[in-house]
mmCIF file of C-alpha atoms in Angstrom:
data_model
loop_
_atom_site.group_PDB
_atom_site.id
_atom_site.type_symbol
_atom_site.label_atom_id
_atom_site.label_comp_id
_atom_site.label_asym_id
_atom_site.label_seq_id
_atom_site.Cartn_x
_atom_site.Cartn_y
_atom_site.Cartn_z
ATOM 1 C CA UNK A 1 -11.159 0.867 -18.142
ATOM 2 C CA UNK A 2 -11.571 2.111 -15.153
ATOM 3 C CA UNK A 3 -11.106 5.767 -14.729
ATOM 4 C CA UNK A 4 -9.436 7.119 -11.581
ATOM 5 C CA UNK A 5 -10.105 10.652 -10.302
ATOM 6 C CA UNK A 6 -7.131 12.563 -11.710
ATOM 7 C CA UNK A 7 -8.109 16.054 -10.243
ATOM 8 C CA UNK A 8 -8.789 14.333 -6.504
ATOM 9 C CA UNK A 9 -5.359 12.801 -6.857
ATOM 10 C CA UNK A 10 -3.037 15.756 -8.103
ATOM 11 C CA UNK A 11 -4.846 18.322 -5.550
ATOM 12 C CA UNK A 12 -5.121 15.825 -2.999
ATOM 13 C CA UNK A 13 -2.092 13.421 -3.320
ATOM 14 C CA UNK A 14 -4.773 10.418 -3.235
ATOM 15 C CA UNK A 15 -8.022 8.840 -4.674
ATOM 16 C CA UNK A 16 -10.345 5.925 -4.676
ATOM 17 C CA UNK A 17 -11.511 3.728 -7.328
ATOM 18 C CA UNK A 18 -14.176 1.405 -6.851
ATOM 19 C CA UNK A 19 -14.698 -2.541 -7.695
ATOM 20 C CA UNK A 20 -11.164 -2.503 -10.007
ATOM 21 C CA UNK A 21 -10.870 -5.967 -9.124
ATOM 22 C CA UNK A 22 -13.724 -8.428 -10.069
ATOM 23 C CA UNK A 23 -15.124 -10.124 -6.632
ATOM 24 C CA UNK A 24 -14.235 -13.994 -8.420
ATOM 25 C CA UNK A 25 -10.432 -12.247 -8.130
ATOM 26 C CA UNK A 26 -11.046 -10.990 -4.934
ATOM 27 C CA UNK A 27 -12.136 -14.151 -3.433
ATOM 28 C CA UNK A 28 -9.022 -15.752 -5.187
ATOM 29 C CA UNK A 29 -6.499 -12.911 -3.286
ATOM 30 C CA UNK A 30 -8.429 -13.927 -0.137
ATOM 31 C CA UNK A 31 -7.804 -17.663 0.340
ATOM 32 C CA UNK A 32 -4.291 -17.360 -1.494
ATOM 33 C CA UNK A 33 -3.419 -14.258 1.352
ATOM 34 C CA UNK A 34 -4.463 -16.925 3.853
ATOM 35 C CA UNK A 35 -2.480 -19.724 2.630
ATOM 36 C CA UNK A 36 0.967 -17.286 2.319
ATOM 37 C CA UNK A 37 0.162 -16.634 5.757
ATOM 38 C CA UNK A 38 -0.251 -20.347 7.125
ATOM 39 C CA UNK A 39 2.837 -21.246 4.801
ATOM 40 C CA UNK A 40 4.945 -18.436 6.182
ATOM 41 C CA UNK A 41 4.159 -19.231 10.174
ATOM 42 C CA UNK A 42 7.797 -17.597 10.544
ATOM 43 C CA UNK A 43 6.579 -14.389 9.654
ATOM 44 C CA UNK A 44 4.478 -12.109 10.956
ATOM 45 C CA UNK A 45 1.396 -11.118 9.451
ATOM 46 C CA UNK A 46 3.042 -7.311 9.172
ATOM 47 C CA UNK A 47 6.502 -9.251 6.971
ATOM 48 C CA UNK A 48 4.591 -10.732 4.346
ATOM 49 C CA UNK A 49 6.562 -8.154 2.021
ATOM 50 C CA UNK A 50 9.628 -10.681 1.316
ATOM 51 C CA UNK A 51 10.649 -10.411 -2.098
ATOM 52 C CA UNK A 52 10.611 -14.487 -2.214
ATOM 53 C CA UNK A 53 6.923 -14.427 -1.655
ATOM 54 C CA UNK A 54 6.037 -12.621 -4.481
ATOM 55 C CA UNK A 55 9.158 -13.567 -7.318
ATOM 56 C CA UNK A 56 8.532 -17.041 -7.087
ATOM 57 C CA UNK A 57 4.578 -17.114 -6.815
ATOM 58 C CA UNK A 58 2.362 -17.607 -9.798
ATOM 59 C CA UNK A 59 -0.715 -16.456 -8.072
ATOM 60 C CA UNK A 60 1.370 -12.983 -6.995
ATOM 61 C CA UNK A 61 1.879 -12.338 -10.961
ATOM 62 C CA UNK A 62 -1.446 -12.871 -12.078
ATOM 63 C CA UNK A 63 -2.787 -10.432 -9.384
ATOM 64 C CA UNK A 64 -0.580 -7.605 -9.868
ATOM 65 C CA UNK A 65 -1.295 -7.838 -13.617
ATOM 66 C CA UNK A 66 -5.226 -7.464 -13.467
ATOM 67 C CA UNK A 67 -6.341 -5.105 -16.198
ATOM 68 C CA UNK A 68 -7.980 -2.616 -13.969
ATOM 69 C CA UNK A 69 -5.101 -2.262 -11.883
ATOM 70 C CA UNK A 70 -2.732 -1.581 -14.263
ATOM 71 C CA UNK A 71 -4.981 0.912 -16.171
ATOM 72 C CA UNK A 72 -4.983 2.597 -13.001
ATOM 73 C CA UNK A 73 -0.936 2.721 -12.461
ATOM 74 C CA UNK A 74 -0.572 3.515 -16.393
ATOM 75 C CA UNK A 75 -3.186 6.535 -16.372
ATOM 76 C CA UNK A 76 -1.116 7.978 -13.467
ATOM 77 C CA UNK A 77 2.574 7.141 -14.508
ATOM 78 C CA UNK A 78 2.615 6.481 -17.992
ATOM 79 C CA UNK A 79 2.517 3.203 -19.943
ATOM 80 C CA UNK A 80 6.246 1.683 -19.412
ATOM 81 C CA UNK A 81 5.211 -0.263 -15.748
ATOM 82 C CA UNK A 82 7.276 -1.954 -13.497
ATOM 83 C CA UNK A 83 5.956 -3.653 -10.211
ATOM 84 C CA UNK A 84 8.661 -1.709 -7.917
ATOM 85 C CA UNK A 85 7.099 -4.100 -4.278
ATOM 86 C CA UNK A 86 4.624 -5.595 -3.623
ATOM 87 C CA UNK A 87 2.880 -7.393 -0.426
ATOM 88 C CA UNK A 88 -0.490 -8.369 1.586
ATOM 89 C CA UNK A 89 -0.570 -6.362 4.824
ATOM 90 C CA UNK A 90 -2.481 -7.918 6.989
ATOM 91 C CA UNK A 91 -3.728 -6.360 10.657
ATOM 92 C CA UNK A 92 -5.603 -9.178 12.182
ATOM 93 C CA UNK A 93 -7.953 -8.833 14.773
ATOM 94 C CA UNK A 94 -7.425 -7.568 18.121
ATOM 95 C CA UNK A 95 -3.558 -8.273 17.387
ATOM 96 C CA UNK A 96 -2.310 -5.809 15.289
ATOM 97 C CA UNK A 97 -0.203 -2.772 16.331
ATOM 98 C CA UNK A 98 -0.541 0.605 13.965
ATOM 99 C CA UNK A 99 1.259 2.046 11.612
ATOM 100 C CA UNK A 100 2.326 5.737 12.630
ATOM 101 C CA UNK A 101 2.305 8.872 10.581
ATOM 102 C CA UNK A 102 4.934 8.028 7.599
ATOM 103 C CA UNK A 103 5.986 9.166 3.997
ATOM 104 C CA UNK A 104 6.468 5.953 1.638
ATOM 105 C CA UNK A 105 9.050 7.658 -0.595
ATOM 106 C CA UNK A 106 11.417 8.579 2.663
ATOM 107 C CA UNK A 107 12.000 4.602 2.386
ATOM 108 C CA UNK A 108 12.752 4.531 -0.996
ATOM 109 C CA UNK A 109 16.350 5.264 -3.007
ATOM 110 C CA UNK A 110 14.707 5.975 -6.287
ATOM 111 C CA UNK A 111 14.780 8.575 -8.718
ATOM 112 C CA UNK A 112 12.917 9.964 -9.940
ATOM 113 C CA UNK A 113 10.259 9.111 -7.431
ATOM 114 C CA UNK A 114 7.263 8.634 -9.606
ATOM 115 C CA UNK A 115 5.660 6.297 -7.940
ATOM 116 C CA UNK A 116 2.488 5.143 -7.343
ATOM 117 C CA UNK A 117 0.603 2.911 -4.515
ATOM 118 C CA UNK A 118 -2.134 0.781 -5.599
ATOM 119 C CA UNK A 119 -3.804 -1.051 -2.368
ATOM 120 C CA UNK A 120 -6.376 -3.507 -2.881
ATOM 121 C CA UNK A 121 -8.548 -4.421 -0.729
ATOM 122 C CA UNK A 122 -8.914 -7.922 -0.023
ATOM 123 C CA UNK A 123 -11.135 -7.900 3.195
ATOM 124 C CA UNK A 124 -13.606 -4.726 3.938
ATOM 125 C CA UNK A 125 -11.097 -1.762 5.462
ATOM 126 C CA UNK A 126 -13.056 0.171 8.172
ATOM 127 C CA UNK A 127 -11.885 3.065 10.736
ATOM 128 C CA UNK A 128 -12.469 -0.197 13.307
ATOM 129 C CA UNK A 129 -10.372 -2.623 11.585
ATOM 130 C CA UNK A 130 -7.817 0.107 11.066
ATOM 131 C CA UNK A 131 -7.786 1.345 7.518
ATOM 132 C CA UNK A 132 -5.419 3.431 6.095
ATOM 133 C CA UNK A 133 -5.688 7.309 7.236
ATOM 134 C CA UNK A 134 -4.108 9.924 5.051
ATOM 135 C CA UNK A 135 -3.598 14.424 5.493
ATOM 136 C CA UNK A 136 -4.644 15.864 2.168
ATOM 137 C CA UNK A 137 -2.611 17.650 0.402
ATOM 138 C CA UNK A 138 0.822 16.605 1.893
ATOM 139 C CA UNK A 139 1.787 15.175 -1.130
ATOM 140 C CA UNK A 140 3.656 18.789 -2.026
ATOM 141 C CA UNK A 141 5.488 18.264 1.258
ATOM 142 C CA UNK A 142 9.236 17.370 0.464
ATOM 143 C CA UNK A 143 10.289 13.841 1.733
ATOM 144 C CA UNK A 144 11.031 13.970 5.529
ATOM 145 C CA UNK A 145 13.282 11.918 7.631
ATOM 146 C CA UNK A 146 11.744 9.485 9.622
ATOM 147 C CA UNK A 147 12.599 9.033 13.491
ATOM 148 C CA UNK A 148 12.964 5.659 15.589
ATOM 149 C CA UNK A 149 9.858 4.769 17.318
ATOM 150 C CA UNK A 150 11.423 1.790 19.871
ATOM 151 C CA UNK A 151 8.635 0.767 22.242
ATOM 152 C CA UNK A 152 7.439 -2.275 19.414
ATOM 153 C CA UNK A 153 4.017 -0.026 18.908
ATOM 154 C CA UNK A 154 4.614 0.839 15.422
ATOM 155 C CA UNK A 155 4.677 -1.846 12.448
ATOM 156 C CA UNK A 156 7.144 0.739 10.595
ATOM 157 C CA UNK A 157 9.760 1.326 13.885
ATOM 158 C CA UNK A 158 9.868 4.997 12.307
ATOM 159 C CA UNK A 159 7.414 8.065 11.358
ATOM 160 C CA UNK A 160 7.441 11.513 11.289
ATOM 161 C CA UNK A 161 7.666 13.928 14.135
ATOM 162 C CA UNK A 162 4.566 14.666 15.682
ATOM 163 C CA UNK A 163 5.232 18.274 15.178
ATOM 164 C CA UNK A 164 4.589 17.943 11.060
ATOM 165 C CA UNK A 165 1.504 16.502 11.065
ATOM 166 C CA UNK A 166 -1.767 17.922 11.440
ATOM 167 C CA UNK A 167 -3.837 14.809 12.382
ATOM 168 C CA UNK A 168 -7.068 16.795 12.382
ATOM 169 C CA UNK A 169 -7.314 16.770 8.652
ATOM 170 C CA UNK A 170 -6.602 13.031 8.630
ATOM 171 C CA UNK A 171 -9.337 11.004 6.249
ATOM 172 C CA UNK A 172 -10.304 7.612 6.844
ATOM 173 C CA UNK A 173 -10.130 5.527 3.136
ATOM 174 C CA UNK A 174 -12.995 2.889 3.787
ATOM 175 C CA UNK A 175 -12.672 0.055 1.059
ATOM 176 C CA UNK A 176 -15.042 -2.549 0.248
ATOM 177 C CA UNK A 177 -13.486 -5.694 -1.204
ATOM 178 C CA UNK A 178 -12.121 -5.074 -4.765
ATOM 179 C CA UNK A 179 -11.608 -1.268 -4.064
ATOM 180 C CA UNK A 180 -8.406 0.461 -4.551
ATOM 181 C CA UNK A 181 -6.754 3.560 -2.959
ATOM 182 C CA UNK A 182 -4.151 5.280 -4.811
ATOM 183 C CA UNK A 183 -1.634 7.175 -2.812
ATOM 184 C CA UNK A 184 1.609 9.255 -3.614
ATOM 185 C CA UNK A 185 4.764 8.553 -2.214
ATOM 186 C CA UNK A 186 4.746 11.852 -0.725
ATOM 187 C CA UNK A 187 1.506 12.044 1.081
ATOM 188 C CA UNK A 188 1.749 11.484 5.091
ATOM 189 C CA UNK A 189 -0.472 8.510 6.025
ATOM 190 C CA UNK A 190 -0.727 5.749 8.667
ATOM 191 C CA UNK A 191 -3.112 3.633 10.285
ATOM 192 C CA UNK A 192 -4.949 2.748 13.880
ATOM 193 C CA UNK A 193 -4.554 -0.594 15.369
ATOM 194 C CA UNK A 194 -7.073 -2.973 14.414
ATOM 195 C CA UNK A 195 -8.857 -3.485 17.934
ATOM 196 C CA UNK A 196 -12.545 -4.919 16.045
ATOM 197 C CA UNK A 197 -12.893 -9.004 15.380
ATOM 198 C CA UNK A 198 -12.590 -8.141 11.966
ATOM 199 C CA UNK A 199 -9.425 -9.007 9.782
ATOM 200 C CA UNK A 200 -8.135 -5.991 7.337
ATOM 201 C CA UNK A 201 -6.045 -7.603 4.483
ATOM 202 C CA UNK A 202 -5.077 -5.606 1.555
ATOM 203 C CA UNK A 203 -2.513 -5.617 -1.263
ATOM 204 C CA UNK A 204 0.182 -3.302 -1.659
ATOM 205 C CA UNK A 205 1.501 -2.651 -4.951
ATOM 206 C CA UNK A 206 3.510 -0.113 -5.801
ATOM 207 C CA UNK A 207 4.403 0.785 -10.022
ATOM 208 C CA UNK A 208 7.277 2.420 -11.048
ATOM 209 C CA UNK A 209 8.315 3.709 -14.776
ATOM 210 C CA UNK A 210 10.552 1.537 -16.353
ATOM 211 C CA UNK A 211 13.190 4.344 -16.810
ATOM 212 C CA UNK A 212 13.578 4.497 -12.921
ATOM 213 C CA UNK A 213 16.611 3.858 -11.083
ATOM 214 C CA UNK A 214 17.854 2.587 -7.314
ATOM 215 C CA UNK A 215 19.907 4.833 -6.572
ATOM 216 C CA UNK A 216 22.571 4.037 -3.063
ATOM 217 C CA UNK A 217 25.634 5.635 -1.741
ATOM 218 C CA UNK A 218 28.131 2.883 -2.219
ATOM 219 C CA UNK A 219 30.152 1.872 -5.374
#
């Protein structure tokens, strides 16, 4: 079992756990990632979060239901899982914008929001290749409302206003393959552009309890 760093994650609203995901696995999530991509040519490498990908995949189910990885999401939320979404995110080389300064959980109509992010990494994730960035400690921040960012320079097309984020406390989460960050849906985060020759893939996953609902404002 792998044990996660429960203290680092409650004070900080994040953590890191290292080689969850055996490297045979890894290399498995690696040329699969690559085929969804070449299959889905219709999609950019940014959509590969449609819900057909991943319902009617085999491959999807036996990744999101490696031991280590659900260890992790049950030693943080309790043993009832479900897999809320899930998705590679892929920021190829020299061709992908970034993703701007964002709260996962302003997104999301759930409640309660107990959820937590699991994201694997499938290729190495490096400040170059534009790994995720998060601001300790902003998990205690409530939810914000995200703004339109039109200009096409942001994956999300929303993010926070500059003016609640203190980028200077920003850390870099550098992942080898088989690593996982673990992220609350509270915490601000984003991401650089990946500018390097080298691809950043990584897998999304994101567990909810069982006893959560969707909650909307129509009938």
């Amino acid at each position: 079992m792998v044990q996660p760093k429960l203290d680092e994650y409650s004070k900080a609203g994040y953590t890191i756990a290292r080689g969850v995901v055996d490297s045979d696995v890894v290399g498995h999530a690696r040329r699969h990632a690559e085929w969804t991509i070449d299959f889905n040519r219709n999609l950019t490498s940014e959509q590969l979060h449609q819900k057909m990908l991943w319902t009617d995949d085999p491959f999807y189910l036996y990744l999101i239901r490696q031991p280590g990885l659900v260890d992790l999401a049950q030693q943080l939320i309790g043993p009832d899982l479900a897999v809320f979404a899930t998705a590679y995110i892929v920021k190829e080389p020299g061709n992908s914008p970034a993703v701007l300064w964002h709260q996962d959980g302003s997104y999301w109509p759930l409640e309660p929001m107990e959820v937590v992010t699991l994201w694997l990494a499938v290729d190495p994730s490096t400040p170059e290749n534009g790994c995720m960035r998060v601001v300790p400690g902003t998990q205690v921040m409530d939810l914000q409302e995200m703004q339109a960012t039109p200009g096409g320079g942001n994956v999300l097309g929303s993010a926070m206003p500059d003016d609640k984020v203190d980028a200077n406390k920003a850390v870099d989460l550098v992942l080898e393959p088989g690593d996982v960050s673990v992220h609350h849906p509270n915490i601000v985060h984003g991401s650089n552009a990946n500018t390097s020759t080298i691809r950043r893939c990584g897998l999304t996953i994101r567990y909810i309890p069982t006893s959560t609902r969707i909650v909307t404002d129509t009938p």
